[in-house]
Amino acid sequence: MFEGKKIGVVIPAAGHGTRMGGSRIKQFLTIGGKPIVVHTIEKFQQSKEVDDIVLAAHHDFESELRSLVSEYNLSKVRQVVRGGKERQDSVWNGLLAIKDYNPDIVLIHDAVRPFINHQLILESIQAAIVYEAAVVVVKPKDTVKMSVQNGFINQTPQRDNLWLAQTPQAFHFSLIMKAFKKAIDDGFYGTDDAALVERIGVSVKIIEGTYDNIKITTPDDLTVAEGILSRHLAQITRS
């Protein structure tokens, strides 16, 4: 479909996930009997458009992640690199590693968003090819309020103009490298990868995603994820 374009994926999986609690970090918790991070990697493994995957892991869990890659035959994973102190540092290490495989487009995706679907992967790649940068988003379901420091509401933004950022976020490889290098030079840390591109003056195309594409962060999210997985499996069985 994207003839002549090499597509790389960087998955930062180095977080400790303190909000989840318990002794296991969230990436290695299971849903449907399989680690969350494996569900996530498999979505890109199964996409014929994706050529190469690089994972960034916390140094305490590099060997465990490599073992899962082998156990589940995730053959597109080329390297498991060491993550950094912050997510942005981990992504940067992943970008440096995937550079060896000469990607034209790179998708950056959270390790704990296991319900990304193939259509959104395709749309992300296509949008990045055309617009240089793209981010999957959803509309907020609730009214958003803004407050001042004294704890009172001072603004209610129009919900039609608001979007909640998800992943994947997709970029021309040369562009995201330029954006990261500028952020490093400036000592700037953004809340997501698209923010680094925005600050060098590049507009980011939005792709409307799905509410199933949740980021599993808390125990409640884990319960919701089990429900989403059961529903997806039931749909596959019926089809």
XYZ file of N, CA and C in Angstrom, residues 6-10 49-54 98 103-108:
54
model
N 9.503 2.857 3.974
C 9.810 1.989 5.115
C 9.159 2.568 6.366
N 8.470 1.700 7.083
C 7.706 2.131 8.248
C 8.301 1.513 9.508
N 8.689 2.371 10.431
C 9.216 1.916 11.708
C 8.271 2.271 12.846
N 8.382 1.523 13.939
C 7.561 1.771 15.124
C 8.466 1.787 16.346
N 8.302 2.796 17.177
C 8.995 2.867 18.466
C 7.953 2.749 19.566
N 2.226 -3.500 6.722
C 2.859 -2.238 6.344
C 4.061 -1.907 7.230
N 4.107 -2.458 8.415
C 5.183 -2.166 9.365
C 6.389 -3.040 9.085
N 7.562 -2.414 9.018
C 8.795 -3.152 8.730
C 9.594 -3.481 9.986
N 9.791 -2.506 10.851
C 10.708 -2.673 11.977
C 10.116 -2.072 13.247
N 10.357 -2.742 14.365
C 9.881 -2.279 15.667
C 11.066 -2.220 16.626
N 11.146 -1.139 17.387
C 12.137 -1.011 18.456
C 11.394 -0.752 19.756
N 16.219 2.908 15.868
C 15.503 2.574 14.634
C 16.086 3.308 13.430
N 14.037 4.240 8.380
C 12.599 4.417 8.156
C 12.298 5.753 7.482
N 11.277 5.745 6.645
C 10.750 7.002 6.095
C 9.739 7.610 7.061
N 8.922 6.740 7.639
C 7.886 7.141 8.584
C 8.097 6.354 9.868
N 7.910 7.029 11.009
C 7.978 6.323 12.287
C 6.709 6.600 13.076
N 6.158 5.526 13.649
C 5.013 5.626 14.539
C 5.518 5.424 15.969
N 5.066 6.267 16.877
C 5.419 6.153 18.289
C 4.142 5.806 19.038
